[in-house]
Coordinates of N, CA, C and O in Angstrom, one line a residue:
M1 N 0.9 -1.2 0.0 CA 0.0 0.0 0.0 C 0.9 1.2 0.0 O 1.8 1.4 0.8
Q2 N 0.6 2.1 -0.9 CA 1.4 3.3 -1.0 C 0.5 4.5 -0.5 O -0.7 4.5 -0.8
V3 N 1.1 5.3 0.3 CA 0.3 6.4 0.9 C 0.9 7.7 0.3 O 2.0 8.0 0.5
D4 N 0.0 8.4 -0.3 CA 0.4 9.7 -0.9 C 0.3 10.8 0.2 O -0.2 10.5 1.3
A5 N 0.8 11.9 -0.1 CA 0.9 13.0 0.9 C -0.5 13.4 1.4 O -0.7 13.6 2.7
K6 N -1.5 13.4 0.6 CA -2.9 13.8 1.0 C -3.4 12.7 2.0 O -4.0 13.1 3.0
S7 N -3.2 11.5 1.7 CA -3.7 10.4 2.6 C -3.0 10.4 3.9 O -3.6 10.2 5.0
K8 N -1.6 10.6 3.8 CA -0.8 10.7 5.0 C -1.3 11.8 5.9 O -1.5 11.7 7.1
E9 N -1.6 13.0 5.3 CA -2.1 14.1 6.1 C -3.5 13.8 6.7 O -3.7 14.1 7.9
A10 N -4.3 13.1 6.0 CA -5.6 12.7 6.5 C -5.5 11.7 7.7 O -6.2 11.9 8.7
I11 N -4.6 10.8 7.6 CA -4.3 9.8 8.6 C -3.8 10.6 9.9 O -4.3 10.3 11.0
E12 N -2.9 11.5 9.7 CA -2.3 12.3 10.8 C -3.5 13.1 11.5 O -3.5 13.1 12.7
D13 N -4.4 13.6 10.7 CA -5.5 14.4 11.2 C -6.4 13.5 12.1 O -6.8 13.9 13.2
I14 N -6.7 12.3 11.6 CA -7.5 11.3 12.3 C -6.8 11.0 13.7 O -7.5 11.0 14.7
I15 N -5.5 10.7 13.6 CA -4.8 10.4 14.8 C -4.9 11.5 15.8 O -5.1 11.3 17.0
N16 N -4.6 12.7 15.3 CA -4.7 13.9 16.2 C -6.1 14.1 16.8 O -6.2 14.4 18.0
R17 N -7.1 13.9 16.0 CA -8.5 14.0 16.6 C -8.8 13.0 17.6 O -9.4 13.2 18.6
R18 N -8.3 11.7 17.3 CA -8.6 10.7 18.3 C -7.9 11.0 19.6 O -8.4 10.7 20.7
M19 N -6.7 11.5 19.5 CA -5.9 11.9 20.7 C -6.7 13.0 21.5 O -6.8 13.0 22.7
G20 N -7.2 14.0 20.7 CA -8.0 15.0 21.3 C -9.3 14.5 22.0 O -9.6 14.9 23.1
I21 N -9.9 13.5 21.4 CA -11.1 12.9 22.0 C -10.8 12.2 23.3 O -11.5 12.3 24.3
A22 N -9.7 11.4 23.2 CA -9.2 10.7 24.4 C -8.9 11.7 25.5 O -9.3 11.5 26.7
S23 N -8.3 12.8 25.2 CA -8.0 13.8 26.2 C -9.3 14.4 26.8 O -9.4 14.6 28.0
L24 N -10.3 14.7 25.9 CA -11.6 15.2 26.4 C -12.3 14.2 27.3 O -12.9 14.6 28.3
Q25 N -12.2 12.9 26.9 CA -12.9 11.9 27.7 C -12.3 11.8 29.1 O -13.0 11.6 30.1
A26 N -11.0 11.9 29.1 CA -10.3 11.9 30.4 C -10.7 13.1 31.3 O -10.9 12.9 32.5
Q27 N -10.8 14.2 30.7 CA -11.2 15.4 31.4 C -12.6 15.3 31.9 O -12.9 15.7 33.0
I28 N -13.5 14.8 31.1 CA -14.9 14.6 31.5 C -15.0 13.7 32.6 O -15.7 13.9 33.6
K29 N -14.2 12.6 32.6 CA -14.2 11.6 33.7 C -13.7 12.3 35.0 O -14.3 12.1 36.0
E30 N -12.7 13.1 34.9 CA -12.2 13.9 36.1 C -13.3 14.8 36.6 O -13.5 15.0 37.8
D31 N -13.9 15.5 35.6 CA -15.0 16.5 36.0 C -16.2 15.8 36.7 O -16.7 16.3 37.7
I32 N -16.6 14.6 36.2 CA -17.6 13.9 36.8 C -17.3 13.5 38.2 O -18.0 13.6 39.1
Q33 N -16.0 13.0 38.4 CA -15.5 12.6 39.7 C -15.6 13.8 40.7 O -16.0 13.7 41.8
A34 N -15.1 14.9 40.2 CA -15.1 16.1 41.1 C -16.5 16.6 41.5 O -16.8 16.9 42.6
V35 N -17.4 16.6 40.5 CA -18.8 17.0 40.8 C -19.4 16.0 41.7 O -20.1 16.3 42.7
A36 N -19.2 14.7 41.5 CA -19.8 13.6 42.3 C -19.3 13.8 43.8 O -20.1 13.7 44.7
E37 N -18.0 14.1 43.9 CA -17.4 14.2 45.3 C -18.1 15.5 46.0 O -18.4 15.4 47.1
S38 N -18.3 16.5 45.2 CA -18.9 17.7 45.8 C -20.3 17.5 46.2 O -20.8 18.1 47.1
L39 N -21.0 16.6 45.5 CA -22.4 16.3 45.8 C -22.5 15.1 46.8 O -23.6 14.9 47.3
G40 N -21.4 14.5 47.1 CA -21.4 13.4 48.0 C -22.0 12.1 47.5 O -22.6 11.3 48.2
V41 N -21.9 11.9 46.2 CA -22.4 10.7 45.6 C -21.3 10.0 44.8 O -20.2 10.6 44.6
K42 N -21.5 8.8 44.4 CA -20.5 8.1 43.6 C -20.5 8.6 42.2 O -21.6 9.0 41.6
A43 N -19.4 8.5 41.5 CA -19.3 9.0 40.1 C -20.2 8.2 39.2 O -20.8 8.7 38.3
A44 N -20.3 6.9 39.5 CA -21.2 6.0 38.6 C -22.6 6.5 38.7 O -23.3 6.5 37.7
Y45 N -23.0 6.9 39.9 CA -24.4 7.4 40.1 C -24.6 8.7 39.3 O -25.6 8.8 38.5
L46 N -23.7 9.6 39.4 CA -23.8 10.8 38.6 C -23.8 10.6 37.1 O -24.5 11.2 36.4
N47 N -22.9 9.6 36.7 CA -22.8 9.3 35.3 C -24.1 8.7 34.8 O -24.5 9.0 33.7
R48 N -24.8 7.9 35.6 CA -26.1 7.4 35.2 C -27.2 8.5 35.0 O -27.9 8.5 34.1
I49 N -27.1 9.5 35.9 CA -28.0 10.6 35.8 C -27.7 11.4 34.5 O -28.7 11.8 33.8
I50 N -26.5 11.7 34.3 CA -26.1 12.4 33.0 C -26.5 11.6 31.8 O -27.0 12.2 30.8
T51 N -26.4 10.3 31.8 CA -26.8 9.5 30.7 C -28.3 9.6 30.4 O -28.7 9.7 29.3
L52 N -29.1 9.5 31.5 CA -30.5 9.7 31.4 C -30.9 11.0 30.8 O -31.8 11.1 29.9
V53 N -30.2 12.1 31.3 CA -30.5 13.4 30.7 C -30.2 13.5 29.3 O -30.9 14.1 28.5
E54 N -29.0 12.9 28.9 CA -28.7 12.9 27.5 C -29.7 12.2 26.6 O -30.1 12.6 25.5
K55 N -30.2 11.0 27.1 CA -31.2 10.3 26.4 C -32.5 11.1 26.3 O -33.1 11.1 25.2
E56 N -32.8 11.7 27.4 CA -34.0 12.6 27.4 C -33.9 13.7 26.3 O -34.9 13.9 25.6
R57 N -32.8 14.3 26.3 CA -32.6 15.4 25.3 C -32.6 14.9 23.9 O -33.1 15.5 23.0
A58 N -32.0 13.7 23.7 CA -31.9 13.1 22.3 C -33.2 12.6 21.8 O -33.6 12.8 20.6
K59 N -34.0 12.0 22.7 CA -35.2 11.3 22.2 C -36.5 12.0 22.7 O -37.6 11.8 22.1
G60 N -36.4 12.8 23.7 CA -37.5 13.5 24.3 C -38.5 12.6 25.0 O -38.9 11.5 24.5
D61 N -39.0 13.1 26.1 CA -40.1 12.5 26.8 C -39.9 11.1 27.3 O -40.8 10.4 27.7
I62 N -38.6 10.7 27.4 CA -38.4 9.3 27.9 C -38.7 9.3 29.4 O -39.4 8.4 29.9
L63 N -38.2 10.3 30.1 CA -38.5 10.3 31.6 C -39.9 10.5 31.9 O -40.5 9.8 32.8
S64 N -40.6 11.4 31.2 CA -42.0 11.7 31.6 C -42.8 10.5 31.2 O -43.8 10.1 31.9
G65 N -42.5 9.8 30.1 CA -43.2 8.5 29.7 C -43.0 7.5 30.8 O -44.0 6.8 31.2
E66 N -41.8 7.3 31.3 CA -41.6 6.3 32.3 C -42.3 6.7 33.6 O -42.8 5.9 34.3
R67 N -42.3 8.0 33.9 CA -43.0 8.5 35.1 C -44.5 8.1 35.0 O -45.1 7.7 36.0
D68 N -45.1 8.3 33.8 CA -46.5 8.0 33.7 C -46.8 6.5 33.9 O -47.8 6.2 34.6
I69 N -45.9 5.6 33.5 CA -46.0 4.2 33.7 C -45.9 3.9 35.2 O -46.7 3.1 35.7
I70 N -45.0 4.5 35.8 CA -44.8 4.2 37.3 C -46.0 4.7 38.0 O -46.5 4.0 38.9
E71 N -46.5 5.9 37.7 CA -47.7 6.4 38.4 C -48.9 5.6 38.2 O -49.6 5.3 39.1
A72 N -49.1 5.1 37.0 CA -50.2 4.2 36.7 C -50.1 2.9 37.5 O -51.0 2.4 38.1
A73 N -48.9 2.4 37.6 CA -48.6 1.1 38.4 C -48.9 1.4 39.9 O -49.6 0.6 40.5
E74 N -48.5 2.6 40.4 CA -48.8 2.9 41.8 C -50.2 3.0 42.0 O -50.7 2.5 43.1
I75 N -51.0 3.6 41.1 CA -52.4 3.7 41.3 C -53.1 2.4 41.3 O -53.9 2.1 42.1
M76 N -52.6 1.5 40.4 CA -53.2 0.2 40.3 C -52.9 -0.6 41.6 O -53.8 -1.3 42.1
L77 N -51.7 -0.5 42.1 CA -51.3 -1.2 43.3 C -52.1 -0.6 44.5 O -52.5 -1.4 45.4
A78 N -52.3 0.7 44.5 CA -53.1 1.3 45.6 C -54.5 0.8 45.6 O -55.1 0.6 46.6
Q79 N -55.1 0.6 44.4 CA -56.5 0.2 44.3 C -56.6 -1.3 44.7 O -57.7 -1.6 45.3
D80 N -55.6 -2.1 44.5 CA -55.6 -3.5 44.9 C -55.6 -3.6 46.5 O -56.2 -4.5 47.0
G81 N -55.0 -2.6 47.1 CA -55.0 -2.6 48.6 C -56.3 -2.2 49.2 O -56.4 -2.3 50.4
D82 N -57.1 -1.6 48.5 CA -58.4 -1.0 49.1 C -59.4 -2.1 49.4 O -59.6 -3.1 49.0

């Protein structure tokens, strides 16, 4: 395989962007840890919350839809106890 100057430049660009992404991911991990410590929770717990918020923003109404299901189940369970 022969790599011309344009392809070599493109490969170098990809490598540099991957390194940048890895650096950003490491910084995000550190930021999550710092925020979790300040809130007094585990980083994994905060990360789950952030993931849910991201899903909510991406797809919309995920959390409110789940809340509706939970509320309906609670109502049904309460009626069974009457």
